[in-house]
Coordinates of C-alpha atoms in Angstrom, one line a residue:
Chain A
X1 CA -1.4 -27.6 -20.6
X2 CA 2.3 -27.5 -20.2
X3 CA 3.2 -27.0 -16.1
X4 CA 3.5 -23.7 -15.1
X5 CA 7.2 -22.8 -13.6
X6 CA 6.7 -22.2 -10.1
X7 CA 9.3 -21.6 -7.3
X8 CA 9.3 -21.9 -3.5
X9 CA 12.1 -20.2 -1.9
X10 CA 12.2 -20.5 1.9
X11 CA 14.6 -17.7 4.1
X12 CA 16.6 -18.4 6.0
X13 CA 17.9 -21.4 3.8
X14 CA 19.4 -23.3 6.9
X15 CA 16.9 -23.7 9.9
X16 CA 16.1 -25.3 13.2
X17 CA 13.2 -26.8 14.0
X18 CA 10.7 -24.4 15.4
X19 CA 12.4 -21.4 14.0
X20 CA 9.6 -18.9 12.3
X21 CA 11.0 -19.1 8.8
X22 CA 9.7 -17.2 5.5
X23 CA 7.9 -18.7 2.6
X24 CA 7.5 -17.4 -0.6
X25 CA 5.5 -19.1 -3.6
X26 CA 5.5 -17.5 -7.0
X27 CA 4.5 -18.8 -10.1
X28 CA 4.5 -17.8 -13.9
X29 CA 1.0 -16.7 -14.2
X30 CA -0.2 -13.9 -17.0
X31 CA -3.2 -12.7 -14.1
X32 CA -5.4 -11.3 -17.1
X33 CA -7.7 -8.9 -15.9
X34 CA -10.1 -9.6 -18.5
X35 CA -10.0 -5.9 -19.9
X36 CA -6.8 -5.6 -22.0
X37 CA -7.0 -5.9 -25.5
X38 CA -4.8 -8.0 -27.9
X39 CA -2.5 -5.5 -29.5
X40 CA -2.7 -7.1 -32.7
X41 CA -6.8 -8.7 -33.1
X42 CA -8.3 -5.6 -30.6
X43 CA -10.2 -8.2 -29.3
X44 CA -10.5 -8.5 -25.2
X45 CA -7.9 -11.0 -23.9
X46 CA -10.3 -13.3 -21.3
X47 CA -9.8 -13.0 -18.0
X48 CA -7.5 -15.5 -16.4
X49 CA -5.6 -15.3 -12.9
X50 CA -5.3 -17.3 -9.6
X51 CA -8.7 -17.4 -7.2
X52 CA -6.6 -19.9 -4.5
X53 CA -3.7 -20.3 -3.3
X54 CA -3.0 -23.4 -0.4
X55 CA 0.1 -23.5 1.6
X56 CA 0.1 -27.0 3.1
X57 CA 2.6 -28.8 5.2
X58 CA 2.7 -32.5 6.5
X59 CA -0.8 -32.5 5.4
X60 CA -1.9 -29.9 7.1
X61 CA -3.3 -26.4 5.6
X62 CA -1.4 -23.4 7.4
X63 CA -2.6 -20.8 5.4
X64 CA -5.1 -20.2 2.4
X65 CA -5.0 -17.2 0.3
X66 CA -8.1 -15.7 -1.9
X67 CA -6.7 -14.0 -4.8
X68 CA -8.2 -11.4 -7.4
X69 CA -6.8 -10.6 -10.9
X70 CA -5.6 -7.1 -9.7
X71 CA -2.3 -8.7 -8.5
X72 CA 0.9 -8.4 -10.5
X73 CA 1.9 -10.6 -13.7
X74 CA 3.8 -13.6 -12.3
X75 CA 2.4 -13.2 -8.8
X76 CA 5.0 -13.6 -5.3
X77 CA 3.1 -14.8 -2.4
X78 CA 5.2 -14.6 1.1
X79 CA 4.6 -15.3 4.7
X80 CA 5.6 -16.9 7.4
X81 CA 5.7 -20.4 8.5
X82 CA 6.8 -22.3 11.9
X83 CA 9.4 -24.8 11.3
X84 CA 7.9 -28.2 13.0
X85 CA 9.4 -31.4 11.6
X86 CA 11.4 -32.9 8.4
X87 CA 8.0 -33.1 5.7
X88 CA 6.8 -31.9 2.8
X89 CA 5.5 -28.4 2.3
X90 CA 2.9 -28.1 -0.8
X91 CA 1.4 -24.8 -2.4
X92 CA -1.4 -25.6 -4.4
X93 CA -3.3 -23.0 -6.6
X94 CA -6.3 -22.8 -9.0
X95 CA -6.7 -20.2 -11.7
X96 CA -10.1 -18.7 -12.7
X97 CA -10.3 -21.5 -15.6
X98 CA -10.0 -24.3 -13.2
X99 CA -6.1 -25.1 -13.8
X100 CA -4.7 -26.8 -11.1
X101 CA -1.2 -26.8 -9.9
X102 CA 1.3 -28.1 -7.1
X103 CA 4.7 -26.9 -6.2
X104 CA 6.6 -29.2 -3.6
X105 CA 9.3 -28.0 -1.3
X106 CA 11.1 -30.3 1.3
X107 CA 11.4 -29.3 4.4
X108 CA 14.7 -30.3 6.4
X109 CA 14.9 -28.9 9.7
X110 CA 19.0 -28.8 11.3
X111 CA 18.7 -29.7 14.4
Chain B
X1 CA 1.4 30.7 -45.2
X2 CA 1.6 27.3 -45.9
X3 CA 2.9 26.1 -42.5
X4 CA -0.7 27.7 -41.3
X5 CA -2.7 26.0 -43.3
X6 CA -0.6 22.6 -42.0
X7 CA -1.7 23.6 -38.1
X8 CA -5.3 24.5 -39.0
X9 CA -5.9 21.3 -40.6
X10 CA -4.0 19.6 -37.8
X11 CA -6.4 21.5 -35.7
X12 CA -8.8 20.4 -36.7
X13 CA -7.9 16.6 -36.8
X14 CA -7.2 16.7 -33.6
X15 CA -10.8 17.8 -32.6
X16 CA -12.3 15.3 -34.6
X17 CA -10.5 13.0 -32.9
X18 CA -11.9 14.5 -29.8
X19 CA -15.4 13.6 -30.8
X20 CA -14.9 10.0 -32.8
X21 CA -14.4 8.1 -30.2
X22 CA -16.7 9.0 -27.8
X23 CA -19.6 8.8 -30.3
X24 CA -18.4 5.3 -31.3
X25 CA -18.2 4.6 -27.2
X26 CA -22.1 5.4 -27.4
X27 CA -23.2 3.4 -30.4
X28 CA -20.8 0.4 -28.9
X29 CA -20.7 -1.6 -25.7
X30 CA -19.5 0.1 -22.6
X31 CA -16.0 0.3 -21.6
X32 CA -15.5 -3.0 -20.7
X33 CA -15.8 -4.1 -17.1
X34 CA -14.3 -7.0 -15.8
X35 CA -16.0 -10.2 -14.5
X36 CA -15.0 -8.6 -10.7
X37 CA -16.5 -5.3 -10.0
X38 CA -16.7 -4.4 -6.3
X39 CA -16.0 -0.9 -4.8
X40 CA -14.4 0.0 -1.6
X41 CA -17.4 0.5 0.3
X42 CA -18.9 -3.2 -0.4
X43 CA -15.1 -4.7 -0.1
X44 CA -15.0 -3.8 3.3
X45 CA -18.2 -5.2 4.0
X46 CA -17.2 -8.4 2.7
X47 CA -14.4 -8.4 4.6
X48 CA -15.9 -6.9 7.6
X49 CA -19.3 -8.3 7.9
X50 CA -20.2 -4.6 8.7
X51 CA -18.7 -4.0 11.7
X52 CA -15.9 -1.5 12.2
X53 CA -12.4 -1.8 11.7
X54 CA -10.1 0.1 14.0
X55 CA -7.1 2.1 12.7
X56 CA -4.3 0.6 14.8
X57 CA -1.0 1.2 15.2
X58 CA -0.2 -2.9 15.3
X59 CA -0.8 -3.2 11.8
X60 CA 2.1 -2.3 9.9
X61 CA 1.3 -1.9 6.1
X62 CA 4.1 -0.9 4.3
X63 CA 3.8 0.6 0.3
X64 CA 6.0 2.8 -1.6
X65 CA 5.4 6.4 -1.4
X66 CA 5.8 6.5 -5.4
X67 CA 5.4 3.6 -7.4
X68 CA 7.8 3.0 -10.0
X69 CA 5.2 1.4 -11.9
X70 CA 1.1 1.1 -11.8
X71 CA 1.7 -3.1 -12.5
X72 CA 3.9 -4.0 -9.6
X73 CA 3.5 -2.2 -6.7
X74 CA 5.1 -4.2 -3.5
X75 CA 2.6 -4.4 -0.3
X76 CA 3.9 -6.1 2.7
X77 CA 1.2 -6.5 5.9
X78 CA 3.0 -7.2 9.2
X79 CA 0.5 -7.9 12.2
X80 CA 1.9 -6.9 15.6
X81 CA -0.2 -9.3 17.5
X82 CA 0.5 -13.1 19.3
X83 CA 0.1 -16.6 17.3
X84 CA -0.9 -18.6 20.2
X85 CA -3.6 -21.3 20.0
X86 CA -6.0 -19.2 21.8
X87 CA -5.2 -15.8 20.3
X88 CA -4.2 -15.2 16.8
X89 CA -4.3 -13.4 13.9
X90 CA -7.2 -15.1 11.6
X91 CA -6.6 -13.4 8.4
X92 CA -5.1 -10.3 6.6
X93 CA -6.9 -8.5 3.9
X94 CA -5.8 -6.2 1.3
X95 CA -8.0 -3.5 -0.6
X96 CA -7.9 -0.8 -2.6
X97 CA -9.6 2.3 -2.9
X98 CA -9.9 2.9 -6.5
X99 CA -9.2 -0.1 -8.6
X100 CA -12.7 -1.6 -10.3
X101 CA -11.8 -4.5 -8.3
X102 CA -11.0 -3.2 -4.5
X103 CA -10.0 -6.7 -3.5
X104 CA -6.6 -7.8 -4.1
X105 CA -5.8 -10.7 -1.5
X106 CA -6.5 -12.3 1.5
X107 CA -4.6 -14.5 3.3
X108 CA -6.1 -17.0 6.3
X109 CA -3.7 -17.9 8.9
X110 CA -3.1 -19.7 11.6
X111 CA -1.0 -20.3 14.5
X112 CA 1.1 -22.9 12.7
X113 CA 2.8 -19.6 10.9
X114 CA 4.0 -18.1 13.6
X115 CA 4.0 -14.9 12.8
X116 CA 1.1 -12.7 10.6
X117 CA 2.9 -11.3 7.4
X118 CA 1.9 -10.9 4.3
X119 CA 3.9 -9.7 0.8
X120 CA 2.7 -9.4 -2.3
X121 CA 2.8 -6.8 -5.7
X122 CA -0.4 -5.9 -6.9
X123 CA -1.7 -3.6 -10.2
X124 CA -2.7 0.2 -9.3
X125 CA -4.4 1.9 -12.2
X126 CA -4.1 5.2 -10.1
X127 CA -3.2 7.1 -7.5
X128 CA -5.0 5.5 -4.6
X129 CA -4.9 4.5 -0.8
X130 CA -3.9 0.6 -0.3
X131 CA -6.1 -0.2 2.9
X132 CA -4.7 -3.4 4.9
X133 CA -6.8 -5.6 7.8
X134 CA -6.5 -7.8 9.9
X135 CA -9.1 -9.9 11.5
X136 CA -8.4 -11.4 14.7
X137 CA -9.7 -14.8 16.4
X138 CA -11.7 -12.8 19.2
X139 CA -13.8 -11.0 16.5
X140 CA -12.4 -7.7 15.8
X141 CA -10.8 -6.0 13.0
X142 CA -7.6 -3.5 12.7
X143 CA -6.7 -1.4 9.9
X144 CA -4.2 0.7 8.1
X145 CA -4.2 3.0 4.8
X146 CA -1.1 4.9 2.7
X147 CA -1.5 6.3 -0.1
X148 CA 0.7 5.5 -3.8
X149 CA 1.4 7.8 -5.8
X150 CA 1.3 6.0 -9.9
X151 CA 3.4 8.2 -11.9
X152 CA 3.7 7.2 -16.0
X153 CA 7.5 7.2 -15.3
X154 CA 10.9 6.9 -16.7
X155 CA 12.1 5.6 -20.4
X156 CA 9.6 3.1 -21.4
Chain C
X1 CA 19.3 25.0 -40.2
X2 CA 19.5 21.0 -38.7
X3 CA 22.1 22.0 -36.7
X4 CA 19.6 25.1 -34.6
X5 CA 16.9 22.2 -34.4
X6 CA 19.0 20.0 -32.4
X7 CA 20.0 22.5 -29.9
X8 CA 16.3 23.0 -29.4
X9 CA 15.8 19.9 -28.9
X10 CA 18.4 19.1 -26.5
X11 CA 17.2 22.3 -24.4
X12 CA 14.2 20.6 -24.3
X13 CA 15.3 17.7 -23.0
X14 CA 18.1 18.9 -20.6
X15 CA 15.0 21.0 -19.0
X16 CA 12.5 18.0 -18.8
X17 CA 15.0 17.1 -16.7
X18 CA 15.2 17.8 -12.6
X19 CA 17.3 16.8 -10.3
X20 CA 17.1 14.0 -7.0
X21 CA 15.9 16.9 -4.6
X22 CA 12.8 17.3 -6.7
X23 CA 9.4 16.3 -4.9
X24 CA 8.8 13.3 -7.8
X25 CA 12.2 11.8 -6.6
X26 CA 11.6 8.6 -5.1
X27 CA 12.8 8.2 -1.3
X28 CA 15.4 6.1 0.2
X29 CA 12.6 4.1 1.9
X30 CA 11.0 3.0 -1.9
X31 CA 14.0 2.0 -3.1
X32 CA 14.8 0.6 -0.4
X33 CA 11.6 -1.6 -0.6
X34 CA 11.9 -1.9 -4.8
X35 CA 15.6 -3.5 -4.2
X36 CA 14.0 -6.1 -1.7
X37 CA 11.8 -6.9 -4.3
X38 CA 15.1 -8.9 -5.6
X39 CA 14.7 -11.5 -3.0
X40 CA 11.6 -12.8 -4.9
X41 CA 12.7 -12.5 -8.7
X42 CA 10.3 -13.7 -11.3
X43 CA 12.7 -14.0 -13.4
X44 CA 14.3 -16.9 -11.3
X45 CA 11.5 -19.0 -12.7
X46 CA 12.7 -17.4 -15.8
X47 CA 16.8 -18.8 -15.3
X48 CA 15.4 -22.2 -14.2
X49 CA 14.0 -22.8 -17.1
X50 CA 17.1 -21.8 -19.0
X51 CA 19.0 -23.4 -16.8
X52 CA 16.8 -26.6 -18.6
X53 CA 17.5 -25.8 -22.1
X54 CA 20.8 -25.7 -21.6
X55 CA 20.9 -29.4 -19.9
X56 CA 18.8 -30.5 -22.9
X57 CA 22.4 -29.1 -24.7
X58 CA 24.5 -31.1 -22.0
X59 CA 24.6 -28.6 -19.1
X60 CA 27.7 -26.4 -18.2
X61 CA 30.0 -29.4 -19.0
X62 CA 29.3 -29.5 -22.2
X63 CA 29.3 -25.7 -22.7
X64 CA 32.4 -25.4 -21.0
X65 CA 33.9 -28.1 -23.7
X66 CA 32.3 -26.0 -26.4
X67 CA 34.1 -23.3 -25.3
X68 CA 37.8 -25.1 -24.9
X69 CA 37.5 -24.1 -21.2
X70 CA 37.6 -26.4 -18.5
X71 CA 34.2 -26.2 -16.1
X72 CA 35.8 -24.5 -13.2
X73 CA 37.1 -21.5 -15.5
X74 CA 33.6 -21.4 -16.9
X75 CA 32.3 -18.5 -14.9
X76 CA 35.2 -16.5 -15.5
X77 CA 35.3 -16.9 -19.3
X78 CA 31.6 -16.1 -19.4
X79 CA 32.2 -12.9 -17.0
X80 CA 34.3 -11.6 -20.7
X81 CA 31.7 -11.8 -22.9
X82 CA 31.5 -10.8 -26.0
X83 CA 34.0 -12.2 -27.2
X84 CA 35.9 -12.8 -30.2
X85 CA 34.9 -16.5 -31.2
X86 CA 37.7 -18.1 -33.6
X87 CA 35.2 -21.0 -34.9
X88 CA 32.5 -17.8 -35.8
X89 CA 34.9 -15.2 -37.1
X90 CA 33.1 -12.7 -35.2
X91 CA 32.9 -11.1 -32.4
X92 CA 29.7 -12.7 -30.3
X93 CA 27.4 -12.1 -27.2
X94 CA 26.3 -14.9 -25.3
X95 CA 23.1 -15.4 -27.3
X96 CA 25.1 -15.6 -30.3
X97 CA 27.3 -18.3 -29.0
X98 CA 24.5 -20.4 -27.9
X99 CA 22.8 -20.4 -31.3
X100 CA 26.3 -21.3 -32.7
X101 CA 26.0 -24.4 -29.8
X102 CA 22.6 -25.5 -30.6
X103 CA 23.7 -25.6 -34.3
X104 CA 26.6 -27.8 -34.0
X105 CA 25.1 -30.5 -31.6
X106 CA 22.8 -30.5 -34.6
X107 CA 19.7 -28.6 -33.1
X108 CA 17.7 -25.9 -34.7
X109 CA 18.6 -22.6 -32.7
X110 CA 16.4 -20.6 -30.5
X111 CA 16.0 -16.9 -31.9
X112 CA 17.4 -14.3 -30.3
X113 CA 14.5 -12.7 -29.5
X114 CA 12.9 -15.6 -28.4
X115 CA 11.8 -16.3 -24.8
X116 CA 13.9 -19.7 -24.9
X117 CA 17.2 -17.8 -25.9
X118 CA 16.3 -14.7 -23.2
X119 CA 16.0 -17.5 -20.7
X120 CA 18.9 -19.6 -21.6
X121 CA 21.4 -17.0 -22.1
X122 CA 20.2 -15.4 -19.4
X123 CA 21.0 -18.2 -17.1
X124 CA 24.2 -18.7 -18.5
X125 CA 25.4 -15.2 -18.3
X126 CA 24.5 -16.0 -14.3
X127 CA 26.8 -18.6 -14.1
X128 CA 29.2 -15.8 -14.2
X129 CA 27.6 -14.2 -11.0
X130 CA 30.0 -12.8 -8.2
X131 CA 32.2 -12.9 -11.1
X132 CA 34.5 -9.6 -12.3
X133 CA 32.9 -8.9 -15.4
X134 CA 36.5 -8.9 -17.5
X135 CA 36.0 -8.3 -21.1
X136 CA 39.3 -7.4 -23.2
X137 CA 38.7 -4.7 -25.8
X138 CA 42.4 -5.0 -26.6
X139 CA 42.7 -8.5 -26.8
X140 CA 42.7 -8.4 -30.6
X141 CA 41.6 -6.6 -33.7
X142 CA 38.6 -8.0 -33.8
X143 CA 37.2 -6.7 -30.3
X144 CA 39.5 -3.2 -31.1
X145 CA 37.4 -2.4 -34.3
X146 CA 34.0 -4.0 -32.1
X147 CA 35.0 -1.6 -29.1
X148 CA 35.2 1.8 -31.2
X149 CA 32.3 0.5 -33.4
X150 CA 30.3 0.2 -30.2
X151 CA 31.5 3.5 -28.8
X152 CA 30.3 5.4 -32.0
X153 CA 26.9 3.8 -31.7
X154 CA 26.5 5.2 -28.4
X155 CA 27.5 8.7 -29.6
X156 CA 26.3 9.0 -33.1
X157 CA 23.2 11.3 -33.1
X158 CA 20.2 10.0 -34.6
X159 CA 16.4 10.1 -35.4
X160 CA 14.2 12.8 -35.3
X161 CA 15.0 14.1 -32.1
X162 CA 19.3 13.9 -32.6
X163 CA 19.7 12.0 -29.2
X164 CA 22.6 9.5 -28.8
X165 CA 23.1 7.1 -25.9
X166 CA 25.4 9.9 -24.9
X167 CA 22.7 12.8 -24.8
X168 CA 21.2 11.0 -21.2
X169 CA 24.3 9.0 -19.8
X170 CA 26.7 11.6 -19.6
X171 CA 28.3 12.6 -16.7
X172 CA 26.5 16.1 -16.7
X173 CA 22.6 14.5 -16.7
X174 CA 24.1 11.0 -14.9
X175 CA 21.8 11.5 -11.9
X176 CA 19.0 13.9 -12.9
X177 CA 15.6 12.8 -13.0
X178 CA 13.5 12.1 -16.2
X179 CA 10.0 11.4 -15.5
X180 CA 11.0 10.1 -11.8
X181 CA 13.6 7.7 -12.7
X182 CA 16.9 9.2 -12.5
X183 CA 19.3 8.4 -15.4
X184 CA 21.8 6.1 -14.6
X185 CA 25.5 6.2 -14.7
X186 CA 26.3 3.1 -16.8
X187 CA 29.7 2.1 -15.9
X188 CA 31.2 0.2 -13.1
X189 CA 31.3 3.6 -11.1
X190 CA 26.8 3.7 -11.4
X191 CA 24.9 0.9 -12.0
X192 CA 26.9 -1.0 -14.1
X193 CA 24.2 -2.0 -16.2
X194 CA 26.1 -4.7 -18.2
X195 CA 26.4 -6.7 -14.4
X196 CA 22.8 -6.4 -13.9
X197 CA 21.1 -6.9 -16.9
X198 CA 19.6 -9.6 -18.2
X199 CA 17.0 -8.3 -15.7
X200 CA 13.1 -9.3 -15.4
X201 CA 11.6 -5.7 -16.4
X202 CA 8.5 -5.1 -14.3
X203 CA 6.7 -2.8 -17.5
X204 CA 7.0 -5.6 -19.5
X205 CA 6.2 -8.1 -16.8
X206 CA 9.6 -10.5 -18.7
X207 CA 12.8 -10.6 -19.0
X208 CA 14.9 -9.0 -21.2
X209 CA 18.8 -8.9 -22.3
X210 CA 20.8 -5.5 -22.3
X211 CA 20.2 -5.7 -26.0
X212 CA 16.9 -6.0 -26.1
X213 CA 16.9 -3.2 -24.0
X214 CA 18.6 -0.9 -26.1
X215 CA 16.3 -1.3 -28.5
X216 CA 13.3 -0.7 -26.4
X217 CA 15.7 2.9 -25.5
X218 CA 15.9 3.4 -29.0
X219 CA 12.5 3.1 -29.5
X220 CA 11.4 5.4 -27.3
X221 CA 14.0 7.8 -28.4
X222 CA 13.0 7.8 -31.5
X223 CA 16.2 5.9 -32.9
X224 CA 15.9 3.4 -35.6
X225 CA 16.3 0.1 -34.2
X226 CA 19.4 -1.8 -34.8
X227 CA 18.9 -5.4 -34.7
X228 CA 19.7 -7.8 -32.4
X229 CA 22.9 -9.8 -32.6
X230 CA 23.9 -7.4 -35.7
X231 CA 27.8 -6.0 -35.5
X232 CA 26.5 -2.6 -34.4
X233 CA 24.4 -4.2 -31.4
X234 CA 27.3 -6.4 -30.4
X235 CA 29.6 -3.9 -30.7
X236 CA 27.2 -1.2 -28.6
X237 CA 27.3 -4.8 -25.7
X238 CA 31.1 -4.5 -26.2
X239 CA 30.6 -0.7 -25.2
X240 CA 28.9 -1.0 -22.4
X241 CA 30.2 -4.1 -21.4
X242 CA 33.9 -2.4 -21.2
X243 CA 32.4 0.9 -19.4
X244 CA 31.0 -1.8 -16.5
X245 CA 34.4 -3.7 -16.2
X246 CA 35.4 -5.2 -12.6
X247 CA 31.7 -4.7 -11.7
X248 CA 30.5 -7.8 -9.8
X249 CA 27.9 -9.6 -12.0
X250 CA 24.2 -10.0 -10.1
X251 CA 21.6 -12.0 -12.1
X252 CA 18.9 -11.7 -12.8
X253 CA 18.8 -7.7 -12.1
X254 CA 15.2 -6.3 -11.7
X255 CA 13.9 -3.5 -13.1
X256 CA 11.3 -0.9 -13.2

């Protein structure tokens, strides 16, 4: 399966090291519910949405996120994160049929 | 004359239309349920283990009033509470009241993000209360509700 | 006869209608929280992977050479689209233009109403961004006869409920409420909805053009809908385009 477009967009885009920063991860996802019908065939579309979401940075997990299908269409996930060293931050998630998927952001702290 | 005859006949369309569907729903399946069926009541235990969550102030849940639109719905969860090593906020959860699902998301923190927030959009199928809470690391829970409004809204 | 039934029906309408004071109304503090909602546009994933296709094509500096316009002009000359293309004959959107720049590198064009050309386009109409949108209506026959084309699309009655564009964005309903979304004031003195559109549409969960969303208007209206990239459509683009001149583009817009 073709690599789902994904974004990470941190805010502020400049910052210090040990500034609180946010983080937000979203992804092109349909999150199927499972109980929509295909317009044309009336048959049930399958359920298929994100269960997992990791946020990981330096190799470290900071936050994990359990996800039902009753989020939107292309999900936005946003928190915050502490700014602690030049690394890589990863969000990893998993969808209901076992799709796996990593985004990578670099994080370059001024100063 | 004519034109009468047009609205009986349509009237009685419309009432067999009434009726079809509902005897086909009882020969069929029923409605269809997805694979995640969990009400309020046994979303908050999940979350809870059972014991009570406290309406507090410190949790800041912020919806719209009105939803433009059932299928994205913005919900941002703000924790007014320290990130320290030995005090923190452990996780935020978000439910709903009437969706066949109540769970939507929840999010396990810890210090390293330095602040407890949480924004997401999730799918309302009605008007409902959105119920955020928090779980701290000594063991207790906080909570918040507001109620959406979905309204079937505006040109397509 | 025709002529009663249309008054009717535009009663009918003009009294489905309220006004901002009304309790369905949303408040400052939603759309205060819907317009932050921009901050984390899906349809940024959406331009990115425009922004791809078009690289497949040779990026903006082969765009801008496609175009006879060096790469710093670029924006500008995008900010006056549609325009009237010498090498087509025709007056063009953006879409349009692309499909006539996939051709001639030898490629087989997206569709326009393919996700690939929404996407695409899309992100090139962005490269215009903080741009004055600047479209010439006068700056030959061509976009003359496209402007009043476009302006009798929007006022031309039709389908089996008479509307025209006109009947909801005119200055005396500009602002009232139909089923809790007020109806915008088009031009570059409202919403200046040629600047903000291509926008991800949150109903529809993707991303649509201004065009695509006049026909999903028309549809709902119970228009006939025109085509896309047809002479009225463009010409309707040209329109509305004009009406939102010196507007500052902002892509991707979002959108109920």
């Amino acid at each position: 399966m073709a690599k789902r477009k994904s974004l990470i967009k941190i805010k502020p885009k400049s910052y210090k090291d040990g500034e609180v920063v946010k983080v937000s991860f979203m992804v092109m996802h349909p999150m199927e519910t499972g109980l929509r019908k295909d317009k044309k065939t009336k048959e049930l579309i399958p359920a298929e949405y994100i269960k997992k979401v990791v946020f990981e940075y330096k190799g470290k997990v900071i936050t994990t996120m359990n996800v039902w299908e009753t989020l939107s269409v292309n999900p936005v996930f946003t928190t915050y994160m502490k700014i602690d060293g030049a690394g890589e931050l990863k969000v990893i998630f998993t969808d209901s049929k076992g799709e796996v998927q990593e985004t990578v952001a670099k994080i370059k702290p001024k100063g | 004359m004519q034109r009468r005859d047009f609205l009986r006949n349509l009237g009685v369309g419309a009432a067999g239309a009434v009726i079809l569907p509902s005897v086909s729903f009882a020969a069929d399946a029923p409605k269809p349920k997805g694979s995640n069926v969990l009400s309020y009541k046994d979303a908050l235990k999940a979350v809870t283990g059972g014991k009570t969550a406290e309406v507090s102030a410190k949790v800041n849940l912020k919806v719209p009033e009105i939803a433009e639109n059932g299928a994205v719905v913005p919900v941002t969860v703000e924790i007014d509470y320290p990130m320290t090593d030995s005090n923190y906020v452990k996780a935020i959860h978000v439910l709903t009241e009437k969706n066949a699902n109540s769970r939507c998301i929840d999010v396990h923190l810890s210090p390293a993000n330095g602040k407890a927030m949480l924004a997401t959009r999730v799918k309302l199928g009605e008007t409902q209360e959105i119920v955020a809470i928090a779980e701290l690391s000594n063991g207790t829970f906080l909570m918040a509700s507001q109620s959406v409004k979905v309204t079937i809204g505006g040109c397509g | 006869m025709k002529k009663g039934m249309q008054i009717v029906l535009c009663v009918t309408l003009l009294s489905s209608l309220t006004f901002a004071s009304e309790q369905f109304a949303m408040s400052d503090a939603d759309r205060a929280m819907y317009e932050e909602l921009l901050e984390n546009n899906p349809a940024d994933m959406m331009l990115a992977e425009g922004s791809e296709f078009l690289d497949e094509l040779g990026g903006e500096s082969a765009l801008a050479k496609y175009l006879g316009v060096s790469e710093d002009a670029l924006p500008s000359y995008i900010a006056g689209f549609p325009r009237y293309i010498e090498k087509f004959k025709m007056v063009v959107s953006i879409d349009q233009m692309l499909q006539g720049m996939m051709h001639d590198s030898g490629q087989k064009p997206y569709a326009l109403k393919s996700s690939e050309m929404f996407n695409m386009s899309s992100y090139v109409k962005a490269l215009a961004n903080d741009e004055e949108i600047n479209i010439d209506v006068n700056a030959n026959k061509h976009m003359k006869e496209a402007y009043a084309l476009g302006k009798v699309v929007f006022e031309t009655k039709r389908g089996a409920r008479g509307l025209s564009c006109l009947s909801c964005h005119n200055p005396s309903v500009i602002g009232g409420i139909l089923r809790t979304q007020p109806l915008p004031d088009i031009s570059a003195k409202g919403n200046a909805s040629a600047a903000t559109w291509p926008a991800y549409r949150m109903t529809k969960s993707a991303l649509a053009t201004l065009q695509k969303r006049f026909q999903g208007c028309m549809n709902n209206a119970l228009l006939a809908v025109i085509p896309l990239g047809s002479k009225e459509m463009t010409a309707l683009e040209v329109y509305f385009t004009d009406e939102a001149k010196g507007a500052t583009i902002a892509l991707p817009g979002l959108k109920r």
